[in-house]
CSV table of C-alpha atoms in Angstrom, one decimal:
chain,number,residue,atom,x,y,z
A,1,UNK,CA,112.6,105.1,96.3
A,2,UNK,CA,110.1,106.0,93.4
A,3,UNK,CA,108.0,103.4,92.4
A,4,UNK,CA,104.6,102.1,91.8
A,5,UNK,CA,103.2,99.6,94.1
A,6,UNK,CA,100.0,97.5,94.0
A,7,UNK,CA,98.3,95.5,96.9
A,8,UNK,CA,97.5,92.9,97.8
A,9,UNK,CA,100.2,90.7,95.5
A,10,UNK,CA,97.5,87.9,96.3
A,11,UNK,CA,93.9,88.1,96.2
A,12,UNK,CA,91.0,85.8,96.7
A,13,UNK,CA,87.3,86.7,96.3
A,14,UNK,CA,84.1,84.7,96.5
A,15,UNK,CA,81.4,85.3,93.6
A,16,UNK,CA,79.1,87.8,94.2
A,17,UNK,CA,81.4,90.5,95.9
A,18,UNK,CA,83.2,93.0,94.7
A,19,UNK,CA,87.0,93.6,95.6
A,20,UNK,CA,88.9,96.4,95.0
A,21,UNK,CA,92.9,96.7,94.1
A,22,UNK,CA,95.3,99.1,95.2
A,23,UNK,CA,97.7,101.2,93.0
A,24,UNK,CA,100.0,104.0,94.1
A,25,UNK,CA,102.8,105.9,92.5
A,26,UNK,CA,105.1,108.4,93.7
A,27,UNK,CA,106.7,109.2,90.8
A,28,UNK,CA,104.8,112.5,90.3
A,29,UNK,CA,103.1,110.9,87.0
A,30,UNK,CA,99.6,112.2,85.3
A,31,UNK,CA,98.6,109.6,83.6
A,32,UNK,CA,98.0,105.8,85.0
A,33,UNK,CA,96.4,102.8,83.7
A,34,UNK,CA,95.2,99.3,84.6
A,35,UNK,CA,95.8,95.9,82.5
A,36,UNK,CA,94.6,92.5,82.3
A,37,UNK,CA,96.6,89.7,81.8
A,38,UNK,CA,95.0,86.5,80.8
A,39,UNK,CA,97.7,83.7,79.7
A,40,UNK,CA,98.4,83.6,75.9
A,41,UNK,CA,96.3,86.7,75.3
A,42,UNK,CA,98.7,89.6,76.5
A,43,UNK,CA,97.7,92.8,78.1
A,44,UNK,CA,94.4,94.2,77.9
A,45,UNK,CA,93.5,98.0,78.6
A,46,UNK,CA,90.7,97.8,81.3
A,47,UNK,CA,90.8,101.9,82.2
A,48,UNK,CA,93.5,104.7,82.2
A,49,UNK,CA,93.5,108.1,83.3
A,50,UNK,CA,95.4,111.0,82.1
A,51,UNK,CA,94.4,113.8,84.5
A,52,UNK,CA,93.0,113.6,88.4
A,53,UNK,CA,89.0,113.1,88.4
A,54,UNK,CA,89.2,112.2,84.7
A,55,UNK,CA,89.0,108.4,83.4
A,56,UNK,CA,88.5,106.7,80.0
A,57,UNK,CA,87.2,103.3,79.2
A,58,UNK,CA,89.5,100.9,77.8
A,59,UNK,CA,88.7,97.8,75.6
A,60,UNK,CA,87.5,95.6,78.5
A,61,UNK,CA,86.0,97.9,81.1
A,62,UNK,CA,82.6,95.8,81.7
A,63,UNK,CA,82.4,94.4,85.2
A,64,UNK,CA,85.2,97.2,86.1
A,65,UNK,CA,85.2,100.6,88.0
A,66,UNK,CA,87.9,102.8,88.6
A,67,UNK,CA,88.2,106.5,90.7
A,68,UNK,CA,91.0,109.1,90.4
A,69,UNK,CA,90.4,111.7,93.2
A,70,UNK,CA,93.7,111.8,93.6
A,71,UNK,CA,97.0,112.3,91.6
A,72,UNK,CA,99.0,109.4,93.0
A,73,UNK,CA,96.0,106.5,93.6
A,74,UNK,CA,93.9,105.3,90.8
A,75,UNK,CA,92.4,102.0,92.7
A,76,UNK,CA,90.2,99.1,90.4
A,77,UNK,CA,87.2,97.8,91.8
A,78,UNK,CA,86.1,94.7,90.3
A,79,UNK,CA,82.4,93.8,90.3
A,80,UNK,CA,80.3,91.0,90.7
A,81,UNK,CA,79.2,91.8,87.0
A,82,UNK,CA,82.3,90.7,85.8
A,83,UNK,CA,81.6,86.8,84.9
A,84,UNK,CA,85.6,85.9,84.9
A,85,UNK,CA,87.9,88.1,87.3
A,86,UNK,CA,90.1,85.5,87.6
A,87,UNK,CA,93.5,87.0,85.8
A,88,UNK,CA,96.6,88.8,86.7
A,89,UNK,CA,96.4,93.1,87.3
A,90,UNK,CA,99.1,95.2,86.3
A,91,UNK,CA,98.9,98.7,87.4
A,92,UNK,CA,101.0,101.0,85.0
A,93,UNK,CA,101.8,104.8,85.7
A,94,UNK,CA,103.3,107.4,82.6
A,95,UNK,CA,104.1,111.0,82.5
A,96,UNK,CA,102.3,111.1,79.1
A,97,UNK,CA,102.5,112.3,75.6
A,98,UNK,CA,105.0,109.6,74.0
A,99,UNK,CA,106.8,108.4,77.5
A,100,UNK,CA,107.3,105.1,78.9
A,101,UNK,CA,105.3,103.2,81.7
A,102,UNK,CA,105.9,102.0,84.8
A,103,UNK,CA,104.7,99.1,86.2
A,104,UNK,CA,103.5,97.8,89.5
A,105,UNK,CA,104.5,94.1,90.3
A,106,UNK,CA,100.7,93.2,89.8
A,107,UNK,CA,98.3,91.4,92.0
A,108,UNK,CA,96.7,87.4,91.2
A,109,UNK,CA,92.9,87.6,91.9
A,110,UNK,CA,91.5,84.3,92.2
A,111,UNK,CA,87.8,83.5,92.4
A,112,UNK,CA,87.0,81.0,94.6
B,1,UNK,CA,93.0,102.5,65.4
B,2,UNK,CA,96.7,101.9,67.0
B,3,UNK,CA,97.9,98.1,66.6
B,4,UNK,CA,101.4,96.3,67.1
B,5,UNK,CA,101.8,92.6,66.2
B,6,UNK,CA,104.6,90.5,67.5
B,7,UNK,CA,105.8,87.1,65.5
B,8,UNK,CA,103.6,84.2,67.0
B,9,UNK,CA,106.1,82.2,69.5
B,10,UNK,CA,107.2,80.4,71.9
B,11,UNK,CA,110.7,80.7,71.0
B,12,UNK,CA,113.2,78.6,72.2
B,13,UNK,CA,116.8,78.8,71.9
B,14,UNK,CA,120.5,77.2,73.0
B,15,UNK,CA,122.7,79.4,75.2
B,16,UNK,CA,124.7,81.9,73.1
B,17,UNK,CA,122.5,81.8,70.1
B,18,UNK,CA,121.0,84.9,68.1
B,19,UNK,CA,117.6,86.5,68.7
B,20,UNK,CA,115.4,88.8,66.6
B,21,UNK,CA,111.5,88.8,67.4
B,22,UNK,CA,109.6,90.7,65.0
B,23,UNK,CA,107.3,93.6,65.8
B,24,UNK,CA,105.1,96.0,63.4
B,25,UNK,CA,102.7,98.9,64.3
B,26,UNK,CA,100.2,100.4,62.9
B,27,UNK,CA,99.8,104.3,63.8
B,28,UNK,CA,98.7,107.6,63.0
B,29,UNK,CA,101.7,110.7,63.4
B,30,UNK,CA,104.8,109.7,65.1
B,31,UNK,CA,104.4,106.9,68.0
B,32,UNK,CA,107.0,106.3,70.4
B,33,UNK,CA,108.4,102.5,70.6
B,34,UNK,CA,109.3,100.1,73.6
B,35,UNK,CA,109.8,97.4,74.3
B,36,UNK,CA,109.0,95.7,77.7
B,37,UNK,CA,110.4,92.3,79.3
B,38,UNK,CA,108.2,90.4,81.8
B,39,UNK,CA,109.4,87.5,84.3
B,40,UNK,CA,107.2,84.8,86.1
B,41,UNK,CA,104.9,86.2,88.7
B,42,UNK,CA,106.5,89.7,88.0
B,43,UNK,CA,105.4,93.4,86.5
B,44,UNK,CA,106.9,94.7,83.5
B,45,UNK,CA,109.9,96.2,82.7
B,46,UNK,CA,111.3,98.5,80.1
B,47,UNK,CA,113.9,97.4,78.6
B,48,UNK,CA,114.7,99.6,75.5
B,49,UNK,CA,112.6,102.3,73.7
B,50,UNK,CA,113.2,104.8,70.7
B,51,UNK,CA,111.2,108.0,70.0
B,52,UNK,CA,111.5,109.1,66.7
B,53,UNK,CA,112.6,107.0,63.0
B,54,UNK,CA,116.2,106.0,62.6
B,55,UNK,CA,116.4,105.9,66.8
B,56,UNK,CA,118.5,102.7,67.9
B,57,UNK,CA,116.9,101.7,71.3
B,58,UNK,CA,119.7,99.3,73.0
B,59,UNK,CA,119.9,97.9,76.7
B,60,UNK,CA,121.8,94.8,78.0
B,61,UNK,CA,122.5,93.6,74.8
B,62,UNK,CA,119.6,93.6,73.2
B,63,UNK,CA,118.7,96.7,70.4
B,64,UNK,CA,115.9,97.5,68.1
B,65,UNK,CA,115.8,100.4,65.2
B,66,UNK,CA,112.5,102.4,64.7
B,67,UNK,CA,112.2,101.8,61.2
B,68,UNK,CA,109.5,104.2,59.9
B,69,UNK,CA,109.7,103.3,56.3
B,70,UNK,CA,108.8,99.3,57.2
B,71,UNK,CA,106.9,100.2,60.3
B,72,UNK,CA,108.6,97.8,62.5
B,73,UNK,CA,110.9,97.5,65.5
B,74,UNK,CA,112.2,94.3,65.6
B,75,UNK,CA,114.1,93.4,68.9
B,76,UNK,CA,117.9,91.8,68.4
B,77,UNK,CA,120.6,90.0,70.3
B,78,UNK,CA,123.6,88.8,69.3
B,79,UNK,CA,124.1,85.8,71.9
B,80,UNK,CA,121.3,85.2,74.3
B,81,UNK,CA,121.5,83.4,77.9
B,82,UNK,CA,119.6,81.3,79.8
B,83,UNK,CA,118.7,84.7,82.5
B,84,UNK,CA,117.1,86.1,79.1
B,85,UNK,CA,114.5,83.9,79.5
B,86,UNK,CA,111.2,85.6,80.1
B,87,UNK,CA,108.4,87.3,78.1
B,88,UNK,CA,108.8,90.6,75.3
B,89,UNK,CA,106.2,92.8,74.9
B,90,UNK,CA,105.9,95.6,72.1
B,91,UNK,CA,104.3,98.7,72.8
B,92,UNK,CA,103.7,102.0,71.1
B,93,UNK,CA,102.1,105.4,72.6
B,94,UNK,CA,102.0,108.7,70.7
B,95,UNK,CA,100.7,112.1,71.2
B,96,UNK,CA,97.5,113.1,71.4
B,97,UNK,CA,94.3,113.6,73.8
B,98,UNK,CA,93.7,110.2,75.3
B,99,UNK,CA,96.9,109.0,74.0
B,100,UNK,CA,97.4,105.1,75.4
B,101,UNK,CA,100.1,102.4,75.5
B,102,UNK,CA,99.3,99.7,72.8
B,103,UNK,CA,101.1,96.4,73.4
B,104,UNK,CA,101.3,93.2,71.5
B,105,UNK,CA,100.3,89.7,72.3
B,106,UNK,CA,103.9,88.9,73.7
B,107,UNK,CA,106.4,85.9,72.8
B,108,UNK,CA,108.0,83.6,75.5
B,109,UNK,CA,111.3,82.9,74.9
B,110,UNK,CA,112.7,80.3,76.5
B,111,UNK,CA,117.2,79.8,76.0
B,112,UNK,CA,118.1,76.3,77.1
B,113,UNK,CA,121.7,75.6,78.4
């Protein structure tokens, strides 16, 4: 099945370390992004790519890092310079130009 | 820049009422329009979307018309259920170098039996 899946579903990190989540898509798409979710606030662009080794800042990419060496992974790395990680990810994927996204089931990253 | 903004909620109805949740954008050219559904713990998912003015997105019930002239794409339902129960998003993206999804803030809707 085509899909995008993000791991883990669950994460914990202590402050001062940096963790890194998982995206992958097989669904052949160019473009992918990553959201964050904080309760009553919506979604939040954090990065998204549109082509392999090419990546934009979004509105909240301080305290983030991203990669895209390749077409179907675009992995987050959260910092210890971000001051509140705590929030839901959602891992999106699009073929581009005007199309719809598909999302990953997202993972919880607590700070504990 | 690009903007949508959804009618302030929550919203909560009775089994089998009506729905419309408001949503406007604010673009340059000719966006595309979706709109998403979200349930607890879960990703999102489309659930109806419309490319071009005078389009009529519909999906399990629920429909929205791109309505260039007002800017808007309000989502509708004629008689909601409790399994409706979840959050909306609105979204635009549109053509262009570094073209993005846009969403809204979202509105809960919670249909009571």
């Amino acid at each position: 099945d085509g899909g995008i899946t993000q791991s883990p579903k669950y994460l914990f990190r202590k402050e001062g370390q940096n963790v890194t989540l998982s995206c992958e898509q097989n669904l052949n798409h160019d473009a992918m992004y990553w959201y964050r979710q904080d309760p009553g606030q919506g979604l939040r662009l954090i990065y998204y790519s549109q082509i392999v080794n090419d990546f934009q800042k979004g509105d909240i990419a301080e305290g983030y890092s991203v990669s895209r060496e390749k077409k179907e992974s675009f992995p987050l790395t959260v910092t210890s310079a971000q001051k509140n990680p705590t929030a839901f990810y959602l891992c999106a994927s699009s073929i581009g130009d005007r199309a719809e996204a598909f999302f990953g089931q997202g993972t919880r990253l607590t700070v504990v | 820049g690009d903007s949508v903004t959804q009618m302030e909620g929550p919203v909560t109805l009775s089994e089998e009422a009506c729905l419309t949740i408001n949503c406007t954008y604010t673009a340059t050219g000719y966006p595309s329009l979706f709109w998403y559904v979200q349930y607890p713990g879960e990703g999102l998912q489309l659930l109806l979307k419309a490319t071009k003015a005078d389009d009529k997105g519909s999906n399990k019930g629920f429909e929205a018309t791109y309505r260039k002239e007002t800017t808007s794409f309000h989502l509708e339902k004629g008689s909601v259920q409790v399994s409706d129960s979840a959050v909306y998003f609105c979204a635009l993206t549109r053509t262009g170098a570094n073209s993005k999804l846009t969403f809204g803030k979202g509105i809960t809707l919670s249909v009571r039996p």
